[in-house]
């Protein structure tokens, strides 16, 4: 599938300093840029100030734990609420979403995930999914949108993956933007993630896995629409690109 996987970071689409604060204008601007890029896309969004505070309150994280039913249910409720808001912003500018649970990647009526996703795209819709709570072993865990992005790139053999962040890209330990990163960047010190998943470190681990599939990987600010547009189209942009060190 000749598509770009776009991960809309939770810290871009919501204000993480304030519970349940959605940034509608930012999502609308990003959606406009996506519409005018005329790229085929699959979107994934993070939890931001909807999913993470609820997950954390109930002790849910990216390692499996025995969760209470109310925790699992309420976290998913927050994610579905955020997804509705995102889809409303998208459709307000003519980008029509087809939301699916990441579980659907497993199978869909005997059809492979890549073929049903392709059919949805061909019908003029944009598949959209998000970080979720999933069963693992005896318990539940938070499945990050970053990990889902990797799975999508693998299944779709996506040409490009764009991670939309609240900063320009990845910074070194002296606060300078790194324009191009490889495996060695995992030695960087990242401040402890204050969310239910892995923050920038997990994002980089997934980004490196994506790069090793042969997919181009870009990390770009969601607040600089022009740079986002360029990254989406595979042009040079201000931000960070991730390369497979073997390339
Ligand atoms: O923000 C986490 O997704 P992420 C989703 O992409 C939940 O890590 C449920 C907190």
PDB file of C-alpha atoms and ligand atoms in Angstrom:
ATOM      1  CA  UNK A   1       0.000   0.000   0.000  1.00  0.00           C
ATOM      2  CA  UNK A   2       1.508   3.256  -1.139  1.00  0.00           C
ATOM      3  CA  UNK A   3       0.566   5.025   2.092  1.00  0.00           C
ATOM      4  CA  UNK A   4       2.097   7.257   4.727  1.00  0.00           C
ATOM      5  CA  UNK A   5       1.512   6.279   8.358  1.00  0.00           C
ATOM      6  CA  UNK A   6       1.066   9.443  10.423  1.00  0.00           C
ATOM      7  CA  UNK A   7       1.258   9.234  14.214  1.00  0.00           C
ATOM      8  CA  UNK A   8      -0.360  12.269  15.796  1.00  0.00           C
ATOM      9  CA  UNK A   9       1.294  12.614  19.187  1.00  0.00           C
ATOM     10  CA  UNK A  10      -0.965  12.996  22.201  1.00  0.00           C
ATOM     11  CA  UNK A  11       1.060  16.019  23.298  1.00  0.00           C
ATOM     12  CA  UNK A  12       0.156  17.770  20.040  1.00  0.00           C
ATOM     13  CA  UNK A  13      -3.548  16.969  19.793  1.00  0.00           C
ATOM     14  CA  UNK A  14      -4.168  17.652  23.487  1.00  0.00           C
ATOM     15  CA  UNK A  15      -2.700  19.945  26.095  1.00  0.00           C
ATOM     16  CA  UNK A  16      -0.939  17.492  28.380  1.00  0.00           C
ATOM     17  CA  UNK A  17      -0.823  19.988  31.229  1.00  0.00           C
ATOM     18  CA  UNK A  18      -4.579  19.963  31.497  1.00  0.00           C
ATOM     19  CA  UNK A  19      -6.801  16.853  31.754  1.00  0.00           C
ATOM     20  CA  UNK A  20      -9.173  16.311  28.821  1.00  0.00           C
ATOM     21  CA  UNK A  21      -8.040  19.434  26.986  1.00  0.00           C
ATOM     22  CA  UNK A  22      -8.332  18.858  23.257  1.00  0.00           C
ATOM     23  CA  UNK A  23      -6.518  21.080  20.719  1.00  0.00           C
ATOM     24  CA  UNK A  24      -9.098  21.266  17.959  1.00  0.00           C
ATOM     25  CA  UNK A  25      -7.430  24.063  16.024  1.00  0.00           C
ATOM     26  CA  UNK A  26      -4.121  22.234  15.840  1.00  0.00           C
ATOM     27  CA  UNK A  27      -5.800  19.062  14.562  1.00  0.00           C
ATOM     28  CA  UNK A  28      -7.787  21.052  12.001  1.00  0.00           C
ATOM     29  CA  UNK A  29      -4.607  22.709  10.674  1.00  0.00           C
ATOM     30  CA  UNK A  30      -2.829  19.360  10.489  1.00  0.00           C
ATOM     31  CA  UNK A  31      -5.848  17.876   8.710  1.00  0.00           C
ATOM     32  CA  UNK A  32      -5.860  20.702   6.144  1.00  0.00           C
ATOM     33  CA  UNK A  33      -2.195  20.009   5.414  1.00  0.00           C
ATOM     34  CA  UNK A  34      -2.983  16.303   5.072  1.00  0.00           C
ATOM     35  CA  UNK A  35      -5.839  16.977   2.656  1.00  0.00           C
ATOM     36  CA  UNK A  36      -3.731  19.243   0.463  1.00  0.00           C
ATOM     37  CA  UNK A  37      -0.813  16.776   0.408  1.00  0.00           C
ATOM     38  CA  UNK A  38      -3.011  14.301  -1.543  1.00  0.00           C
ATOM     39  CA  UNK A  39      -1.115  11.413   0.051  1.00  0.00           C
ATOM     40  CA  UNK A  40      -2.800   8.160   0.953  1.00  0.00           C
ATOM     41  CA  UNK A  41      -2.611   7.985   4.718  1.00  0.00           C
ATOM     42  CA  UNK A  42      -3.288   5.848   7.738  1.00  0.00           C
ATOM     43  CA  UNK A  43      -3.507   7.800  10.990  1.00  0.00           C
ATOM     44  CA  UNK A  44      -2.688   6.756  14.534  1.00  0.00           C
ATOM     45  CA  UNK A  45      -3.156   9.037  17.526  1.00  0.00           C
ATOM     46  CA  UNK A  46      -1.808   8.958  21.038  1.00  0.00           C
ATOM     47  CA  UNK A  47      -3.534   9.365  24.388  1.00  0.00           C
ATOM     48  CA  UNK A  48      -2.368  12.790  25.553  1.00  0.00           C
ATOM     49  CA  UNK A  49      -4.315  14.259  28.449  1.00  0.00           C
ATOM     50  CA  UNK A  50      -7.201  11.853  27.793  1.00  0.00           C
ATOM     51  CA  UNK A  51      -5.666   8.348  27.848  1.00  0.00           C
ATOM     52  CA  UNK A  52      -2.581   8.786  30.001  1.00  0.00           C
ATOM     53  CA  UNK A  53      -3.937  10.338  33.207  1.00  0.00           C
ATOM     54  CA  UNK A  54      -6.739   7.777  33.355  1.00  0.00           C
ATOM     55  CA  UNK A  55      -4.404   4.837  32.599  1.00  0.00           C
ATOM     56  CA  UNK A  56      -1.966   6.053  35.250  1.00  0.00           C
ATOM     57  CA  UNK A  57      -4.693   6.531  37.848  1.00  0.00           C
ATOM     58  CA  UNK A  58      -5.656   2.879  37.464  1.00  0.00           C
ATOM     59  CA  UNK A  59      -2.075   1.607  37.403  1.00  0.00           C
ATOM     60  CA  UNK A  60      -2.083   0.695  33.716  1.00  0.00           C
ATOM     61  CA  UNK A  61       1.231   0.956  31.870  1.00  0.00           C
ATOM     62  CA  UNK A  62       3.070  -0.650  28.997  1.00  0.00           C
ATOM     63  CA  UNK A  63       3.962  -3.618  31.195  1.00  0.00           C
ATOM     64  CA  UNK A  64       1.075  -6.002  31.797  1.00  0.00           C
ATOM     65  CA  UNK A  65      -0.651  -5.811  35.179  1.00  0.00           C
ATOM     66  CA  UNK A  66      -3.803  -7.111  36.761  1.00  0.00           C
ATOM     67  CA  UNK A  67      -6.102  -4.225  36.063  1.00  0.00           C
ATOM     68  CA  UNK A  68      -9.524  -3.595  37.498  1.00  0.00           C
ATOM     69  CA  UNK A  69     -12.457  -3.623  35.051  1.00  0.00           C
ATOM     70  CA  UNK A  70     -13.256   0.035  35.755  1.00  0.00           C
ATOM     71  CA  UNK A  71      -9.683   1.064  34.904  1.00  0.00           C
ATOM     72  CA  UNK A  72      -9.696  -0.771  31.586  1.00  0.00           C
ATOM     73  CA  UNK A  73     -13.133   0.498  30.675  1.00  0.00           C
ATOM     74  CA  UNK A  74     -12.564   4.126  31.711  1.00  0.00           C
ATOM     75  CA  UNK A  75      -9.217   4.381  29.931  1.00  0.00           C
ATOM     76  CA  UNK A  76     -10.767   3.083  26.723  1.00  0.00           C
ATOM     77  CA  UNK A  77     -13.698   5.463  27.196  1.00  0.00           C
ATOM     78  CA  UNK A  78     -11.234   8.379  27.349  1.00  0.00           C
ATOM     79  CA  UNK A  79      -9.505   7.165  24.175  1.00  0.00           C
ATOM     80  CA  UNK A  80     -12.759   6.751  22.275  1.00  0.00           C
ATOM     81  CA  UNK A  81     -13.834  10.232  23.402  1.00  0.00           C
ATOM     82  CA  UNK A  82     -10.572  11.680  22.069  1.00  0.00           C
ATOM     83  CA  UNK A  83     -10.966   9.687  18.853  1.00  0.00           C
ATOM     84  CA  UNK A  84     -14.437  11.177  18.291  1.00  0.00           C
ATOM     85  CA  UNK A  85     -13.047  14.682  18.691  1.00  0.00           C
ATOM     86  CA  UNK A  86     -10.167  13.941  16.309  1.00  0.00           C
ATOM     87  CA  UNK A  87     -12.546  12.486  13.699  1.00  0.00           C
ATOM     88  CA  UNK A  88     -14.849  15.503  13.966  1.00  0.00           C
ATOM     89  CA  UNK A  89     -11.923  17.863  13.326  1.00  0.00           C
ATOM     90  CA  UNK A  90     -10.785  15.745  10.383  1.00  0.00           C
ATOM     91  CA  UNK A  91     -14.187  15.640   8.720  1.00  0.00           C
ATOM     92  CA  UNK A  92     -14.698  19.383   9.238  1.00  0.00           C
ATOM     93  CA  UNK A  93     -12.039  19.930   6.568  1.00  0.00           C
ATOM     94  CA  UNK A  94     -13.001  17.042   4.309  1.00  0.00           C
ATOM     95  CA  UNK A  95     -10.799  14.260   5.629  1.00  0.00           C
ATOM     96  CA  UNK A  96     -13.196  11.394   6.299  1.00  0.00           C
ATOM     97  CA  UNK A  97     -12.090   8.958   8.947  1.00  0.00           C
ATOM     98  CA  UNK A  98     -12.722   5.245   9.190  1.00  0.00           C
ATOM     99  CA  UNK A  99     -11.893   4.482  12.813  1.00  0.00           C
ATOM    100  CA  UNK A 100     -10.748   0.982  13.681  1.00  0.00           C
ATOM    101  CA  UNK A 101      -9.552  -0.649  16.858  1.00  0.00           C
ATOM    102  CA  UNK A 102      -5.931  -1.788  16.655  1.00  0.00           C
ATOM    103  CA  UNK A 103      -7.300  -5.280  17.431  1.00  0.00           C
ATOM    104  CA  UNK A 104      -8.683  -5.292  13.905  1.00  0.00           C
ATOM    105  CA  UNK A 105      -5.136  -5.562  12.606  1.00  0.00           C
ATOM    106  CA  UNK A 106      -5.220  -9.171  13.686  1.00  0.00           C
ATOM    107  CA  UNK A 107      -7.894 -10.258  11.251  1.00  0.00           C
ATOM    108  CA  UNK A 108     -10.993  -9.050   9.509  1.00  0.00           C
ATOM    109  CA  UNK A 109     -13.380 -11.568   7.964  1.00  0.00           C
ATOM    110  CA  UNK A 110     -10.645 -13.682   6.446  1.00  0.00           C
ATOM    111  CA  UNK A 111      -9.129 -10.692   4.669  1.00  0.00           C
ATOM    112  CA  UNK A 112      -5.565  -9.655   5.400  1.00  0.00           C
ATOM    113  CA  UNK A 113      -5.200  -6.340   7.234  1.00  0.00           C
ATOM    114  CA  UNK A 114      -3.327  -4.799   4.321  1.00  0.00           C
ATOM    115  CA  UNK A 115      -6.081  -5.636   1.840  1.00  0.00           C
ATOM    116  CA  UNK A 116      -8.973  -4.238   3.873  1.00  0.00           C
ATOM    117  CA  UNK A 117      -6.997  -1.105   4.736  1.00  0.00           C
ATOM    118  CA  UNK A 118      -6.286  -0.665   1.022  1.00  0.00           C
ATOM    119  CA  UNK A 119      -9.989  -1.017   0.203  1.00  0.00           C
ATOM    120  CA  UNK A 120     -10.876   1.647   2.767  1.00  0.00           C
ATOM    121  CA  UNK A 121      -8.277   4.029   1.315  1.00  0.00           C
ATOM    122  CA  UNK A 122      -9.463   3.323  -2.227  1.00  0.00           C
ATOM    123  CA  UNK A 123     -12.984   4.247  -1.129  1.00  0.00           C
ATOM    124  CA  UNK A 124     -11.699   7.741  -0.290  1.00  0.00           C
ATOM    125  CA  UNK A 125     -11.622   7.214   3.475  1.00  0.00           C
ATOM    126  CA  UNK A 126      -8.716   7.567   5.882  1.00  0.00           C
ATOM    127  CA  UNK A 127      -8.189   4.701   8.349  1.00  0.00           C
ATOM    128  CA  UNK A 128      -7.647   6.064  11.872  1.00  0.00           C
ATOM    129  CA  UNK A 129      -6.652   4.162  14.990  1.00  0.00           C
ATOM    130  CA  UNK A 130      -5.201   4.957  18.424  1.00  0.00           C
ATOM    131  CA  UNK A 131      -3.314   3.696  21.469  1.00  0.00           C
ATOM    132  CA  UNK A 132      -5.447   1.199  23.357  1.00  0.00           C
ATOM    133  CA  UNK A 133      -5.659  -1.198  26.296  1.00  0.00           C
ATOM    134  CA  UNK A 134      -5.018  -4.791  25.299  1.00  0.00           C
ATOM    135  CA  UNK A 135      -4.821  -8.192  26.982  1.00  0.00           C
ATOM    136  CA  UNK A 136      -1.355  -9.530  27.629  1.00  0.00           C
ATOM    137  CA  UNK A 137      -0.661 -12.687  29.609  1.00  0.00           C
ATOM    138  CA  UNK A 138      -2.832 -12.644  32.738  1.00  0.00           C
ATOM    139  CA  UNK A 139      -3.410  -8.918  32.645  1.00  0.00           C
ATOM    140  CA  UNK A 140      -3.814  -5.797  30.582  1.00  0.00           C
ATOM    141  CA  UNK A 141      -1.389  -3.253  29.216  1.00  0.00           C
ATOM    142  CA  UNK A 142      -1.342   0.020  27.340  1.00  0.00           C
ATOM    143  CA  UNK A 143      -0.522  -0.525  23.694  1.00  0.00           C
ATOM    144  CA  UNK A 144       1.155   2.681  22.544  1.00  0.00           C
ATOM    145  CA  UNK A 145       0.214   4.350  19.284  1.00  0.00           C
ATOM    146  CA  UNK A 146       3.952   4.309  18.517  1.00  0.00           C
ATOM    147  CA  UNK A 147       3.987   0.506  18.576  1.00  0.00           C
ATOM    148  CA  UNK A 148       0.812   0.378  16.479  1.00  0.00           C
ATOM    149  CA  UNK A 149       2.521   2.677  13.955  1.00  0.00           C
ATOM    150  CA  UNK A 150       5.339   0.150  13.624  1.00  0.00           C
ATOM    151  CA  UNK A 151       2.853  -2.702  13.103  1.00  0.00           C
ATOM    152  CA  UNK A 152       1.031  -0.689  10.436  1.00  0.00           C
ATOM    153  CA  UNK A 153       4.238   0.159   8.588  1.00  0.00           C
ATOM    154  CA  UNK A 154       5.220  -3.510   8.641  1.00  0.00           C
ATOM    155  CA  UNK A 155       1.836  -4.793   7.465  1.00  0.00           C
ATOM    156  CA  UNK A 156       1.391  -2.111   4.800  1.00  0.00           C
ATOM    157  CA  UNK A 157       5.036  -1.852   3.746  1.00  0.00           C
ATOM    158  CA  UNK A 158       4.433   1.878   4.092  1.00  0.00           C
ATOM    159  CA  UNK A 159       6.703   4.194   2.153  1.00  0.00           C
ATOM    160  CA  UNK A 160       6.916   6.761   4.917  1.00  0.00           C
ATOM    161  CA  UNK A 161       6.033   7.282   8.576  1.00  0.00           C
ATOM    162  CA  UNK A 162       5.687  10.723  10.139  1.00  0.00           C
ATOM    163  CA  UNK A 163       5.672  11.144  13.923  1.00  0.00           C
ATOM    164  CA  UNK A 164       4.040  14.462  14.800  1.00  0.00           C
ATOM    165  CA  UNK A 165       5.462  15.867  18.045  1.00  0.00           C
ATOM    166  CA  UNK A 166       5.141  18.915  20.300  1.00  0.00           C
ATOM    167  CA  UNK A 167       8.857  19.642  19.713  1.00  0.00           C
ATOM    168  CA  UNK A 168      10.925  19.861  16.508  1.00  0.00           C
ATOM    169  CA  UNK A 169      12.463  16.401  16.857  1.00  0.00           C
ATOM    170  CA  UNK A 170      15.026  14.600  19.001  1.00  0.00           C
ATOM    171  CA  UNK A 171      17.505  16.670  20.991  1.00  0.00           C
ATOM    172  CA  UNK A 172      20.977  15.674  22.156  1.00  0.00           C
ATOM    173  CA  UNK A 173      22.089  15.939  25.782  1.00  0.00           C
ATOM    174  CA  UNK A 174      23.142  19.575  25.150  1.00  0.00           C
ATOM    175  CA  UNK A 175      19.698  20.555  23.917  1.00  0.00           C
ATOM    176  CA  UNK A 176      20.602  20.704  20.222  1.00  0.00           C
ATOM    177  CA  UNK A 177      18.265  19.257  17.624  1.00  0.00           C
ATOM    178  CA  UNK A 178      19.631  16.087  16.023  1.00  0.00           C
ATOM    179  CA  UNK A 179      18.853  16.208  12.300  1.00  0.00           C
ATOM    180  CA  UNK A 180      19.537  12.564  11.600  1.00  0.00           C
ATOM    181  CA  UNK A 181      19.643   9.713  14.062  1.00  0.00           C
ATOM    182  CA  UNK A 182      20.640   6.071  14.050  1.00  0.00           C
ATOM    183  CA  UNK A 183      20.796   3.337  16.662  1.00  0.00           C
ATOM    184  CA  UNK A 184      23.521   5.090  18.670  1.00  0.00           C
ATOM    185  CA  UNK A 185      21.004   7.757  19.689  1.00  0.00           C
ATOM    186  CA  UNK A 186      19.410   5.301  22.087  1.00  0.00           C
ATOM    187  CA  UNK A 187      22.302   6.127  24.406  1.00  0.00           C
ATOM    188  CA  UNK A 188      20.845   9.596  24.847  1.00  0.00           C
ATOM    189  CA  UNK A 189      19.400  10.422  28.219  1.00  0.00           C
ATOM    190  CA  UNK A 190      15.683  10.986  27.992  1.00  0.00           C
ATOM    191  CA  UNK A 191      13.808  12.455  30.871  1.00  0.00           C
ATOM    192  CA  UNK A 192      11.624   9.839  32.490  1.00  0.00           C
ATOM    193  CA  UNK A 193       8.367   9.531  30.616  1.00  0.00           C
ATOM    194  CA  UNK A 194       5.543  10.893  32.724  1.00  0.00           C
ATOM    195  CA  UNK A 195       2.983   8.983  30.673  1.00  0.00           C
ATOM    196  CA  UNK A 196       1.637   5.454  30.734  1.00  0.00           C
ATOM    197  CA  UNK A 197       3.856   4.279  27.887  1.00  0.00           C
ATOM    198  CA  UNK A 198       7.453   5.023  27.025  1.00  0.00           C
ATOM    199  CA  UNK A 199       7.720   8.679  25.966  1.00  0.00           C
ATOM    200  CA  UNK A 200      10.490   9.636  23.555  1.00  0.00           C
ATOM    201  CA  UNK A 201      12.573   6.539  24.230  1.00  0.00           C
ATOM    202  CA  UNK A 202       9.838   4.114  23.155  1.00  0.00           C
ATOM    203  CA  UNK A 203       9.097   6.339  20.160  1.00  0.00           C
ATOM    204  CA  UNK A 204      12.742   6.068  19.060  1.00  0.00           C
ATOM    205  CA  UNK A 205      12.835   2.313  19.539  1.00  0.00           C
ATOM    206  CA  UNK A 206       9.749   1.965  17.332  1.00  0.00           C
ATOM    207  CA  UNK A 207      11.076   4.552  14.844  1.00  0.00           C
ATOM    208  CA  UNK A 208      14.324   2.571  14.433  1.00  0.00           C
ATOM    209  CA  UNK A 209      12.339  -0.630  13.882  1.00  0.00           C
ATOM    210  CA  UNK A 210      10.306   1.191  11.224  1.00  0.00           C
ATOM    211  CA  UNK A 211      13.464   2.496   9.533  1.00  0.00           C
ATOM    212  CA  UNK A 212      14.830  -1.051   9.400  1.00  0.00           C
ATOM    213  CA  UNK A 213      11.756  -2.057   7.341  1.00  0.00           C
ATOM    214  CA  UNK A 214      12.990   0.335   4.666  1.00  0.00           C
ATOM    215  CA  UNK A 215      10.326   2.922   5.515  1.00  0.00           C
ATOM    216  CA  UNK A 216      11.426   6.576   5.663  1.00  0.00           C
ATOM    217  CA  UNK A 217      10.892   7.965   9.165  1.00  0.00           C
ATOM    218  CA  UNK A 218      10.405  11.640  10.001  1.00  0.00           C
ATOM    219  CA  UNK A 219       9.896  13.311  13.400  1.00  0.00           C
ATOM    220  CA  UNK A 220       8.438  16.788  13.062  1.00  0.00           C
ATOM    221  CA  UNK A 221       6.605  19.421  15.087  1.00  0.00           C
ATOM    222  CA  UNK A 222       2.821  19.503  14.786  1.00  0.00           C
ATOM    223  CA  UNK A 223       2.877  23.222  15.540  1.00  0.00           C
ATOM    224  CA  UNK A 224       4.867  24.037  12.375  1.00  0.00           C
ATOM    225  CA  UNK A 225       2.407  23.145   9.668  1.00  0.00           C
ATOM    226  CA  UNK A 226       4.720  24.003   6.794  1.00  0.00           C
ATOM    227  CA  UNK A 227       7.424  21.659   8.102  1.00  0.00           C
ATOM    228  CA  UNK A 228       4.796  18.972   8.693  1.00  0.00           C
ATOM    229  CA  UNK A 229       3.594  19.304   5.083  1.00  0.00           C
ATOM    230  CA  UNK A 230       7.115  18.916   3.757  1.00  0.00           C
ATOM    231  CA  UNK A 231       7.760  15.855   5.944  1.00  0.00           C
ATOM    232  CA  UNK A 232       4.474  14.330   4.764  1.00  0.00           C
ATOM    233  CA  UNK A 233       5.500  14.732   1.142  1.00  0.00           C
ATOM    234  CA  UNK A 234       8.990  13.334   1.688  1.00  0.00           C
ATOM    235  CA  UNK A 235      10.649  16.701   1.137  1.00  0.00           C
ATOM    236  CA  UNK A 236      13.404  18.191   3.250  1.00  0.00           C
ATOM    237  CA  UNK A 237      12.010  19.604   6.496  1.00  0.00           C
ATOM    238  CA  UNK A 238      13.153  21.010   9.824  1.00  0.00           C
ATOM    239  CA  UNK A 239      13.151  18.105  12.272  1.00  0.00           C
ATOM    240  CA  UNK A 240      14.754  14.706  12.736  1.00  0.00           C
ATOM    241  CA  UNK A 241      14.992  11.825  10.308  1.00  0.00           C
ATOM    242  CA  UNK A 242      15.640   8.321  11.559  1.00  0.00           C
ATOM    243  CA  UNK A 243      17.889   6.018   9.577  1.00  0.00           C
ATOM    244  CA  UNK A 244      18.568   2.348   9.821  1.00  0.00           C
ATOM    245  CA  UNK A 245      22.254   2.248  10.736  1.00  0.00           C
ATOM    246  CA  UNK A 246      22.743  -0.638   8.281  1.00  0.00           C
ATOM    247  CA  UNK A 247      21.730   1.588   5.344  1.00  0.00           C
TER     248      UNK A 247
HETATM  249  O1  LIG B   1       0.083   8.099  23.610  1.00  0.00           O
HETATM  250  C1  LIG B   1      -1.317   5.532  24.725  1.00  0.00           C
HETATM  251  O2  LIG B   1      -0.902   5.794  23.396  1.00  0.00           O
HETATM  252  P1  LIG B   1       0.391   6.714  23.144  1.00  0.00           P
HETATM  253  C2  LIG B   1      -2.806   5.251  24.813  1.00  0.00           C
HETATM  254  O3  LIG B   1       0.604   6.636  21.668  1.00  0.00           O
HETATM  255  C3  LIG B   1      -3.335   5.185  26.197  1.00  0.00           C
HETATM  256  O4  LIG B   1       1.537   6.081  23.886  1.00  0.00           O
HETATM  257  C4  LIG B   1      -4.485   4.298  26.414  1.00  0.00           C
HETATM  258  C5  LIG B   1      -2.899   5.868  27.217  1.00  0.00           C
END
